[in-house]
Structures are given as structure tokens and as C-alpha cells.
Amino acid sequence: MAIVLGHNQYGKAEVRMVHVDRSTPQHVLTDVNVTSQLIGHFEDTHLTGANDKVIATDTQKNTVYALARTGGITTIEEFALRLARNYVGTYEQVTGARMEIEQTFWDRITTAGGPHDHSFVKGSPEVRTTVVRKDGDTESVISGMENVVLLKSTGSEFHGFPDVPYTSLVETDDRIMATSVTARWRYDAGLDLDTAPWDHLYTSVKAVLLEQFATVHSLSLQQTLFSMGRTALELHPEIAEIRLSCPNKHHFLVDLSAWELDNPNVVFYAADRPYGLIEASILRDDAAPAGSAWEGINGFV
Ligand SMILES: O=c1[nH]c(=O)c2[nH]c(=O)[nH]c2[nH]1
């Protein structure tokens, strides 16, 4: 029996960076959180402490800042690809890289004179995400969104579930349905990563998910979730797979009968926890295998 080193990766986590594009009087703000990780022949540092192959995590942090300065940030996908390509193929010991970026948004402050050129207010909690994985010449891109909170005040039912021991939930044909969507979608290997319209794809997938949430008359959150994912894949052939994680943010009807008041779906108690958690992967049955694309992405199936 021998004890050996298994898979390993290392880098700098959560490099918080704000980039200001000042090329026009109307500044463009890009606020990101970058996690840079390298994969390769790093046995020596683990086994003996010899660091001659270790590109310091501090260097990786500086590289994030430097590449933002030299090439700007057009989209988080493009920037993550540029970071990964900076290492793989450049340093012999680096065989792969994993770049994860989260982007949050600032809205322009609207003044009496219109949208302000260089003053912003923090926007919604929405987070745009990407995970780029590069193993040698093989590159994969997963894009996503988090904290997109949705609610519909009718058009949602839930009934027909089995009355097994401990069931107390009352069937309903009209309830509030609310969730906070986490979605990640993996682009098909056939997509040209150098010309992909990343902003358009993000906006379009988000719009499709919201449209389905709004328009599907829901018999379960599971049905809504599948419909959201299926429609995204139908409209976007460049996407191989989408994974969705949707907490069921329960809204319970308050019983006002003690005060002889009715409550026809008007007053709700918005529960914080526990919450249902509905998750699924929706994919093309002929999709190419995901390879390492999903490695290290926790939190849902
Ligand atoms: O849409 C729902 N799916 C469930 O699986 C479930 N379970 C539950 O208690 N309420 C709901 N709602």
C-alpha cells in the first residue's frame, strides 16, 4: 500500500476587481470576483516542498489585474478564456486551468439630466457567472446566473401528491410560486469560443427562463423548471446542457378566521426556511460528454 497524491489544483480565490472603461465620457463599470486555478505537474511542492514549478497564487492574482489593464474586460467568458490561455501552453508544468468568474451589476444613477456618466447605484442581487476549463487544447465554457428572484402571484397549483404517513400539506389550485434561480448552462463543443456572442447569449437565456416561469401554468415547480430548461435548449442549439436549482420560496396563506376575516389569496406569510429545493439537469440526449467542465461546481446536481 502506498499513499499517493490525487487530483490537485491551486490558485487565488475571489480576486475582487472593478474595471473602469474610461474610453468615453460615459464610463463602463465591470465588477467581478475571479477565482484562478492551475492544474498540472505540481507533485514536487506537495511531496517535497520544492516550489520551482509553482506559479505563485500571488502571481495569479496580479495576472488578473494585469490582463484587465492590457485587454480590458468585454465579457466574463472572454476574460476567463484569456486568463486560462495565459498559462496553458505557456508554462510546461501547467496542463490545465480553471477560471471561475462572478459578475455583479451597477446601474447608472438617473439624475434630472438623465443617466449619469460616472455615478452608479448597486443593482439587483443578480450574479452572472462563468466557469472556463482548459485542459491542453480542450476548452469548455459554462455560463450561468444566480440570485434571480422570481414570483408569480397566481397560475400555480400543487395537488395529487400521495397521502403517505406524515403528509399534512393541503392541496391547492392557486398559490404563490416564488424562487431564486440558479442556472448554469454548458456550451456545446461545436461553439466557436472566439466569436461567441456571450452578452447576447446571456441575455437571451435569461429572458427565456423568465418567460417560461411567467407563462407556464404550473402544476409543480418541477414542471416549470423542466419547461424553462427545455425551452432554453430548444432556442439555443449552441447549448448542450442546462442545470437549474430552484428553491421553492414558500408563501403560506395566513389564517385570519379568528378575526372573522376571509383571506382569498391576499395575505401571505413569506417563509424564510425550510424551503423546498428542486434541481435538475436538462440536456440533449446526443450531447457530447461534459468531460471536466462541471468539476468543482458545487451546490446542485
Ligand atoms: O412545486 C412543488 N413541488 C414539490 O415537490 C412540493 N412539495 C411540497 O411540499 N410543495 C411542493 N411544490
mmCIF file of C-alpha atoms and ligand atoms in Angstrom:
data_model
loop_
_atom_site.group_PDB
_atom_site.id
_atom_site.type_symbol
_atom_site.label_atom_id
_atom_site.label_comp_id
_atom_site.label_asym_id
_atom_site.label_seq_id
_atom_site.Cartn_x
_atom_site.Cartn_y
_atom_site.Cartn_z
ATOM 1 C CA MET A 1 0.000 0.000 0.000
ATOM 2 C CA ALA A 2 1.247 3.469 -0.865
ATOM 3 C CA ILE A 3 -0.241 6.848 -0.189
ATOM 4 C CA VAL A 4 -0.214 8.947 -3.325
ATOM 5 C CA LEU A 5 -1.188 12.452 -4.375
ATOM 6 C CA GLY A 6 -4.504 12.569 -6.203
ATOM 7 C CA HIS A 7 -6.028 15.344 -8.296
ATOM 8 C CA ASN A 8 -4.858 18.739 -7.186
ATOM 9 C CA GLN A 9 -5.271 22.333 -8.242
ATOM 10 C CA TYR A 10 -4.313 25.628 -6.720
ATOM 11 C CA GLY A 11 -4.627 29.318 -7.289
ATOM 12 C CA LYS A 12 -6.082 32.551 -5.942
ATOM 13 C CA ALA A 13 -9.712 32.578 -4.930
ATOM 14 C CA GLU A 14 -12.045 35.545 -5.080
ATOM 15 C CA VAL A 15 -9.951 38.282 -6.616
ATOM 16 C CA ARG A 16 -12.330 41.208 -6.294
ATOM 17 C CA MET A 17 -11.757 43.643 -9.100
ATOM 18 C CA VAL A 18 -13.556 46.622 -10.563
ATOM 19 C CA HIS A 19 -12.576 47.703 -14.067
ATOM 20 C CA VAL A 20 -13.486 51.167 -15.317
ATOM 21 C CA ASP A 21 -13.588 51.627 -19.070
ATOM 22 C CA ARG A 22 -12.888 55.348 -19.442
ATOM 23 C CA SER A 23 -12.607 55.358 -23.223
ATOM 24 C CA THR A 24 -15.683 57.564 -23.487
ATOM 25 C CA PRO A 25 -17.075 60.155 -21.047
ATOM 26 C CA GLN A 26 -19.727 57.576 -20.154
ATOM 27 C CA HIS A 27 -17.686 55.180 -18.052
ATOM 28 C CA VAL A 28 -18.464 51.458 -18.150
ATOM 29 C CA LEU A 29 -18.052 49.607 -14.850
ATOM 30 C CA THR A 30 -17.295 45.877 -14.661
ATOM 31 C CA ASP A 31 -17.361 44.382 -11.154
ATOM 32 C CA VAL A 32 -16.055 40.834 -10.901
ATOM 33 C CA ASN A 33 -14.890 38.192 -8.478
ATOM 34 C CA VAL A 34 -12.285 35.944 -10.115
ATOM 35 C CA THR A 35 -11.032 32.568 -8.921
ATOM 36 C CA SER A 36 -7.952 31.425 -10.850
ATOM 37 C CA GLN A 37 -6.701 27.848 -10.535
ATOM 38 C CA LEU A 38 -3.947 25.891 -12.241
ATOM 39 C CA ILE A 39 -3.676 22.149 -12.792
ATOM 40 C CA GLY A 40 -0.535 20.280 -13.823
ATOM 41 C CA HIS A 41 2.728 18.827 -12.619
ATOM 42 C CA PHE A 42 2.827 20.142 -9.120
ATOM 43 C CA GLU A 43 3.835 16.907 -7.416
ATOM 44 C CA ASP A 44 7.142 18.330 -6.140
ATOM 45 C CA THR A 45 5.680 21.071 -3.982
ATOM 46 C CA HIS A 46 3.250 18.611 -2.416
ATOM 47 C CA LEU A 47 5.778 15.822 -1.885
ATOM 48 C CA THR A 48 8.984 17.687 -1.059
ATOM 49 C CA GLY A 49 8.153 21.375 -0.850
ATOM 50 C CA ALA A 50 10.250 22.247 -3.938
ATOM 51 C CA ASN A 51 8.483 25.229 -5.449
ATOM 52 C CA ASP A 52 10.376 25.705 -8.706
ATOM 53 C CA LYS A 53 7.272 24.881 -10.769
ATOM 54 C CA VAL A 54 4.750 26.765 -8.648
ATOM 55 C CA ILE A 55 3.390 29.906 -10.260
ATOM 56 C CA ALA A 56 2.534 31.699 -7.040
ATOM 57 C CA THR A 57 -1.097 32.354 -6.235
ATOM 58 C CA ASP A 58 0.003 35.957 -5.746
ATOM 59 C CA THR A 59 1.209 35.979 -9.362
ATOM 60 C CA GLN A 60 -2.148 34.611 -10.470
ATOM 61 C CA LYS A 61 -3.866 37.468 -8.639
ATOM 62 C CA ASN A 62 -1.594 40.013 -10.303
ATOM 63 C CA THR A 63 -2.263 38.400 -13.687
ATOM 64 C CA VAL A 64 -5.982 39.056 -13.242
ATOM 65 C CA TYR A 65 -5.276 42.746 -12.714
ATOM 66 C CA ALA A 66 -2.680 42.959 -15.494
ATOM 67 C CA LEU A 67 -4.798 41.275 -18.175
ATOM 68 C CA ALA A 68 -7.726 43.517 -17.238
ATOM 69 C CA ARG A 69 -5.426 46.506 -17.766
ATOM 70 C CA THR A 70 -3.983 45.325 -21.074
ATOM 71 C CA GLY A 71 -7.060 43.850 -22.739
ATOM 72 C CA GLY A 72 -10.000 45.208 -20.745
ATOM 73 C CA ILE A 73 -12.977 43.015 -19.930
ATOM 74 C CA THR A 74 -15.543 42.679 -22.682
ATOM 75 C CA THR A 75 -17.380 39.718 -21.154
ATOM 76 C CA ILE A 76 -16.550 37.433 -18.247
ATOM 77 C CA GLU A 77 -16.422 34.442 -20.618
ATOM 78 C CA GLU A 78 -13.884 36.114 -22.906
ATOM 79 C CA PHE A 79 -11.819 37.284 -19.917
ATOM 80 C CA ALA A 80 -11.830 33.811 -18.325
ATOM 81 C CA LEU A 81 -10.687 32.253 -21.605
ATOM 82 C CA ARG A 82 -7.910 34.855 -21.896
ATOM 83 C CA LEU A 83 -6.746 34.071 -18.350
ATOM 84 C CA ALA A 84 -6.730 30.305 -18.958
ATOM 85 C CA ARG A 85 -4.841 30.690 -22.228
ATOM 86 C CA ASN A 86 -2.258 32.854 -20.480
ATOM 87 C CA TYR A 87 -0.962 29.772 -18.626
ATOM 88 C CA VAL A 88 -1.812 26.610 -20.575
ATOM 89 C CA GLY A 89 0.712 26.193 -23.367
ATOM 90 C CA THR A 90 2.952 28.894 -21.888
ATOM 91 C CA TYR A 91 4.353 27.023 -18.903
ATOM 92 C CA GLU A 92 5.349 23.408 -19.422
ATOM 93 C CA GLN A 93 4.183 22.301 -15.997
ATOM 94 C CA VAL A 94 0.690 23.789 -16.428
ATOM 95 C CA THR A 95 -1.533 21.298 -18.251
ATOM 96 C CA GLY A 96 -4.850 22.853 -17.363
ATOM 97 C CA ALA A 97 -6.587 25.831 -15.847
ATOM 98 C CA ARG A 98 -9.938 26.558 -14.275
ATOM 99 C CA MET A 99 -11.192 30.138 -14.189
ATOM 100 C CA GLU A 100 -14.376 30.987 -12.363
ATOM 101 C CA ILE A 101 -15.844 34.496 -12.515
ATOM 102 C CA GLU A 102 -18.882 36.063 -10.878
ATOM 103 C CA GLN A 103 -20.098 39.437 -12.056
ATOM 104 C CA THR A 104 -22.445 41.764 -10.205
ATOM 105 C CA PHE A 105 -24.051 44.840 -11.621
ATOM 106 C CA TRP A 106 -24.140 48.574 -11.075
ATOM 107 C CA ASP A 107 -26.916 50.668 -12.556
ATOM 108 C CA ARG A 108 -26.323 54.197 -13.728
ATOM 109 C CA ILE A 109 -27.869 56.753 -11.372
ATOM 110 C CA THR A 110 -30.698 58.534 -13.148
ATOM 111 C CA THR A 111 -30.419 62.248 -12.482
ATOM 112 C CA ALA A 112 -32.641 65.122 -13.589
ATOM 113 C CA GLY A 113 -30.286 65.384 -16.553
ATOM 114 C CA GLY A 114 -30.606 61.685 -17.457
ATOM 115 C CA PRO A 115 -28.384 58.667 -16.802
ATOM 116 C CA HIS A 116 -25.207 59.836 -15.118
ATOM 117 C CA ASP A 117 -21.884 59.218 -16.860
ATOM 118 C CA HIS A 118 -19.873 58.089 -13.866
ATOM 119 C CA SER A 119 -22.191 57.574 -10.863
ATOM 120 C CA PHE A 120 -23.763 54.245 -10.128
ATOM 121 C CA VAL A 121 -26.097 52.506 -7.696
ATOM 122 C CA LYS A 122 -25.685 48.825 -6.875
ATOM 123 C CA GLY A 123 -28.203 46.873 -8.886
ATOM 124 C CA SER A 124 -30.246 43.772 -8.148
ATOM 125 C CA PRO A 125 -28.581 40.811 -6.406
ATOM 126 C CA GLU A 126 -28.354 39.024 -9.766
ATOM 127 C CA VAL A 127 -24.985 37.411 -10.379
ATOM 128 C CA ARG A 128 -23.728 36.403 -13.827
ATOM 129 C CA THR A 129 -21.277 33.510 -13.686
ATOM 130 C CA THR A 130 -18.859 31.590 -15.844
ATOM 131 C CA VAL A 131 -16.554 28.638 -15.363
ATOM 132 C CA VAL A 132 -13.939 28.107 -18.059
ATOM 133 C CA ARG A 133 -11.935 24.927 -18.065
ATOM 134 C CA LYS A 134 -8.942 24.405 -20.316
ATOM 135 C CA ASP A 135 -7.202 21.035 -20.460
ATOM 136 C CA GLY A 136 -4.476 21.208 -23.071
ATOM 137 C CA ASP A 137 -6.245 22.302 -26.231
ATOM 138 C CA THR A 138 -9.696 21.325 -24.988
ATOM 139 C CA GLU A 139 -11.724 24.263 -23.706
ATOM 140 C CA SER A 140 -15.175 24.288 -22.139
ATOM 141 C CA VAL A 141 -17.354 27.203 -21.113
ATOM 142 C CA ILE A 142 -20.224 27.099 -18.660
ATOM 143 C CA SER A 143 -22.210 30.293 -18.195
ATOM 144 C CA GLY A 144 -24.864 30.960 -15.620
ATOM 145 C CA MET A 145 -26.850 33.195 -13.365
ATOM 146 C CA GLU A 146 -27.653 33.239 -9.654
ATOM 147 C CA ASN A 147 -29.937 35.116 -7.280
ATOM 148 C CA VAL A 148 -32.559 35.875 -9.897
ATOM 149 C CA VAL A 149 -35.622 36.018 -7.675
ATOM 150 C CA LEU A 150 -38.976 35.356 -9.338
ATOM 151 C CA LEU A 151 -42.542 35.293 -8.060
ATOM 152 C CA LYS A 152 -45.943 34.713 -9.618
ATOM 153 C CA SER A 153 -48.992 35.574 -7.574
ATOM 154 C CA THR A 154 -51.288 33.064 -9.305
ATOM 155 C CA GLY A 155 -51.057 30.495 -12.089
ATOM 156 C CA SER A 156 -49.531 27.858 -9.828
ATOM 157 C CA GLU A 157 -51.167 24.722 -8.402
ATOM 158 C CA PHE A 158 -49.901 21.775 -6.413
ATOM 159 C CA HIS A 159 -52.054 18.706 -5.849
ATOM 160 C CA GLY A 160 -52.228 14.988 -6.497
ATOM 161 C CA PHE A 161 -49.311 14.088 -4.241
ATOM 162 C CA PRO A 162 -49.623 10.846 -2.199
ATOM 163 C CA ASP A 163 -51.096 10.948 1.283
ATOM 164 C CA VAL A 164 -48.324 8.895 2.876
ATOM 165 C CA PRO A 165 -47.675 8.952 6.647
ATOM 166 C CA TYR A 166 -46.808 12.447 7.925
ATOM 167 C CA THR A 167 -48.391 14.221 4.975
ATOM 168 C CA SER A 168 -50.253 17.306 6.094
ATOM 169 C CA LEU A 169 -49.897 19.642 3.099
ATOM 170 C CA VAL A 170 -53.266 20.781 1.771
ATOM 171 C CA GLU A 171 -53.810 20.538 -1.973
ATOM 172 C CA THR A 172 -54.093 23.868 -3.733
ATOM 173 C CA ASP A 173 -55.202 25.041 -7.152
ATOM 174 C CA ASP A 174 -53.968 28.581 -6.588
ATOM 175 C CA ARG A 175 -50.817 29.533 -4.750
ATOM 176 C CA ILE A 176 -47.916 31.945 -4.907
ATOM 177 C CA MET A 177 -44.869 30.408 -6.551
ATOM 178 C CA ALA A 178 -41.546 32.046 -5.872
ATOM 179 C CA THR A 179 -37.961 31.031 -6.350
ATOM 180 C CA SER A 180 -34.406 32.263 -6.658
ATOM 181 C CA VAL A 181 -32.999 30.779 -9.828
ATOM 182 C CA THR A 182 -29.511 29.377 -10.067
ATOM 183 C CA ALA A 183 -28.821 28.263 -13.629
ATOM 184 C CA ARG A 184 -25.675 27.066 -15.329
ATOM 185 C CA TRP A 185 -25.507 26.047 -18.952
ATOM 186 C CA ARG A 186 -22.716 24.270 -20.769
ATOM 187 C CA TYR A 187 -21.963 25.322 -24.306
ATOM 188 C CA ASP A 188 -21.643 22.657 -26.956
ATOM 189 C CA ALA A 189 -18.122 21.768 -28.037
ATOM 190 C CA GLY A 190 -19.022 22.950 -31.567
ATOM 191 C CA LEU A 191 -19.418 26.599 -30.490
ATOM 192 C CA ASP A 192 -16.614 28.891 -31.709
ATOM 193 C CA LEU A 193 -15.408 30.310 -28.402
ATOM 194 C CA ASP A 194 -13.575 33.182 -30.107
ATOM 195 C CA THR A 195 -16.644 34.650 -31.790
ATOM 196 C CA ALA A 196 -19.484 33.565 -29.478
ATOM 197 C CA PRO A 197 -21.807 36.497 -28.660
ATOM 198 C CA TRP A 198 -21.544 35.981 -24.904
ATOM 199 C CA ASP A 199 -23.623 39.003 -23.847
ATOM 200 C CA HIS A 200 -26.397 38.176 -26.285
ATOM 201 C CA LEU A 201 -26.442 34.530 -25.169
ATOM 202 C CA TYR A 202 -26.677 35.503 -21.507
ATOM 203 C CA THR A 203 -29.473 37.992 -22.089
ATOM 204 C CA SER A 204 -31.370 35.592 -24.304
ATOM 205 C CA VAL A 205 -31.157 32.575 -21.970
ATOM 206 C CA LYS A 206 -32.195 34.710 -19.017
ATOM 207 C CA ALA A 207 -35.164 36.077 -20.974
ATOM 208 C CA VAL A 208 -36.265 32.563 -21.966
ATOM 209 C CA LEU A 209 -36.109 31.293 -18.401
ATOM 210 C CA LEU A 210 -38.151 34.239 -17.131
ATOM 211 C CA GLU A 211 -40.675 33.956 -19.975
ATOM 212 C CA GLN A 212 -41.318 30.289 -19.185
ATOM 213 C CA PHE A 213 -41.637 30.970 -15.462
ATOM 214 C CA ALA A 214 -44.216 33.635 -16.231
ATOM 215 C CA THR A 215 -46.246 31.873 -18.908
ATOM 216 C CA VAL A 216 -46.304 28.195 -17.924
ATOM 217 C CA HIS A 217 -49.369 27.453 -15.819
ATOM 218 C CA SER A 218 -47.563 25.489 -13.148
ATOM 219 C CA LEU A 219 -48.673 22.181 -11.670
ATOM 220 C CA SER A 220 -45.367 21.829 -9.834
ATOM 221 C CA LEU A 221 -42.121 23.758 -9.602
ATOM 222 C CA GLN A 222 -40.513 20.670 -11.165
ATOM 223 C CA GLN A 223 -42.708 21.078 -14.271
ATOM 224 C CA THR A 224 -41.868 24.784 -14.511
ATOM 225 C CA LEU A 225 -38.174 24.126 -14.069
ATOM 226 C CA PHE A 226 -38.079 21.488 -16.813
ATOM 227 C CA SER A 227 -40.039 23.730 -19.129
ATOM 228 C CA MET A 228 -37.568 26.580 -18.514
ATOM 229 C CA GLY A 229 -34.587 24.372 -19.311
ATOM 230 C CA ARG A 230 -36.170 22.622 -22.291
ATOM 231 C CA THR A 231 -37.119 25.916 -23.927
ATOM 232 C CA ALA A 232 -33.624 27.315 -23.411
ATOM 233 C CA LEU A 233 -32.180 24.287 -25.217
ATOM 234 C CA GLU A 234 -34.803 24.465 -27.986
ATOM 235 C CA LEU A 235 -33.955 28.093 -28.710
ATOM 236 C CA HIS A 236 -30.201 27.713 -28.318
ATOM 237 C CA PRO A 237 -28.636 24.881 -30.295
ATOM 238 C CA GLU A 238 -25.234 26.024 -29.045
ATOM 239 C CA ILE A 239 -26.144 24.888 -25.521
ATOM 240 C CA ALA A 240 -25.648 21.191 -24.712
ATOM 241 C CA GLU A 241 -26.979 21.115 -21.178
ATOM 242 C CA ILE A 242 -28.523 23.359 -18.550
ATOM 243 C CA ARG A 243 -28.671 22.724 -14.823
ATOM 244 C CA LEU A 244 -31.213 24.502 -12.676
ATOM 245 C CA SER A 245 -31.506 24.806 -8.925
ATOM 246 C CA CYS A 246 -34.684 26.422 -7.662
ATOM 247 C CA PRO A 247 -35.580 26.822 -4.001
ATOM 248 C CA ASN A 248 -39.341 26.825 -3.503
ATOM 249 C CA LYS A 249 -39.753 30.026 -1.528
ATOM 250 C CA HIS A 250 -42.953 29.135 0.259
ATOM 251 C CA HIS A 251 -45.666 31.722 0.822
ATOM 252 C CA PHE A 252 -48.278 30.461 3.249
ATOM 253 C CA LEU A 253 -51.784 31.846 3.392
ATOM 254 C CA VAL A 254 -52.403 33.457 6.778
ATOM 255 C CA ASP A 255 -55.459 32.128 8.623
ATOM 256 C CA LEU A 256 -57.463 35.221 9.597
ATOM 257 C CA SER A 257 -60.626 33.332 10.600
ATOM 258 C CA ALA A 258 -60.097 34.065 14.310
ATOM 259 C CA TRP A 259 -60.998 37.661 13.465
ATOM 260 C CA GLU A 260 -63.792 36.617 11.124
ATOM 261 C CA LEU A 261 -61.824 37.768 8.124
ATOM 262 C CA ASP A 262 -61.631 35.770 4.931
ATOM 263 C CA ASN A 263 -58.354 35.518 3.034
ATOM 264 C CA PRO A 264 -58.883 34.806 -0.656
ATOM 265 C CA ASN A 265 -55.146 34.587 -1.510
ATOM 266 C CA VAL A 266 -54.450 38.144 -0.369
ATOM 267 C CA VAL A 267 -52.309 37.989 2.792
ATOM 268 C CA PHE A 268 -49.329 35.587 2.874
ATOM 269 C CA TYR A 269 -46.614 34.723 5.317
ATOM 270 C CA ALA A 270 -43.307 34.675 3.390
ATOM 271 C CA ALA A 271 -41.387 31.818 4.988
ATOM 272 C CA ASP A 272 -37.607 32.012 5.094
ATOM 273 C CA ARG A 273 -36.832 28.357 5.846
ATOM 274 C CA PRO A 274 -37.132 25.490 5.405
ATOM 275 C CA TYR A 275 -37.638 25.663 1.653
ATOM 276 C CA GLY A 276 -38.223 23.029 -0.980
ATOM 277 C CA LEU A 277 -35.219 22.558 -3.249
ATOM 278 C CA ILE A 278 -35.941 21.499 -6.796
ATOM 279 C CA GLU A 279 -32.965 20.726 -9.030
ATOM 280 C CA ALA A 280 -32.488 19.136 -12.426
ATOM 281 C CA SER A 281 -30.152 18.811 -15.350
ATOM 282 C CA ILE A 282 -31.811 19.147 -18.749
ATOM 283 C CA LEU A 283 -29.728 18.047 -21.691
ATOM 284 C CA ARG A 284 -29.696 16.866 -25.266
ATOM 285 C CA ASP A 285 -29.600 13.081 -25.371
ATOM 286 C CA ASP A 286 -26.924 13.297 -28.071
ATOM 287 C CA ALA A 287 -24.784 15.860 -26.234
ATOM 288 C CA ALA A 288 -21.046 15.218 -26.234
ATOM 289 C CA PRO A 289 -19.755 14.160 -22.804
ATOM 290 C CA ALA A 290 -19.110 17.046 -20.421
ATOM 291 C CA GLY A 291 -15.572 15.941 -19.587
ATOM 292 C CA SER A 292 -14.145 18.089 -16.794
ATOM 293 C CA ALA A 293 -16.462 21.050 -17.439
ATOM 294 C CA TRP A 294 -18.531 20.637 -14.251
ATOM 295 C CA GLU A 295 -15.676 19.700 -11.923
ATOM 296 C CA GLY A 296 -15.629 21.806 -8.802
ATOM 297 C CA ILE A 297 -19.067 23.309 -9.342
ATOM 298 C CA ASN A 298 -20.898 22.524 -6.137
ATOM 299 C CA GLY A 299 -24.308 23.264 -4.895
ATOM 300 C CA PHE A 300 -26.579 21.454 -7.279
ATOM 301 C CA VAL A 301 -26.899 18.238 -9.277
HETATM 302 O O1 LIG B 1 -43.923 22.502 -6.670
HETATM 303 C C1 LIG B 1 -43.818 21.779 -5.668
HETATM 304 N N1 LIG B 1 -43.125 20.629 -5.746
HETATM 305 C C2 LIG B 1 -42.953 19.798 -4.668
HETATM 306 O O2 LIG B 1 -42.301 18.724 -4.776
HETATM 307 C C3 LIG B 1 -43.537 20.199 -3.450
HETATM 308 N N2 LIG B 1 -43.571 19.641 -2.207
HETATM 309 C C4 LIG B 1 -44.264 20.497 -1.417
HETATM 310 O O3 LIG B 1 -44.468 20.310 -0.200
HETATM 311 N N3 LIG B 1 -44.703 21.574 -2.131
HETATM 312 C C5 LIG B 1 -44.257 21.410 -3.399
HETATM 313 N N4 LIG B 1 -44.382 22.194 -4.507
#
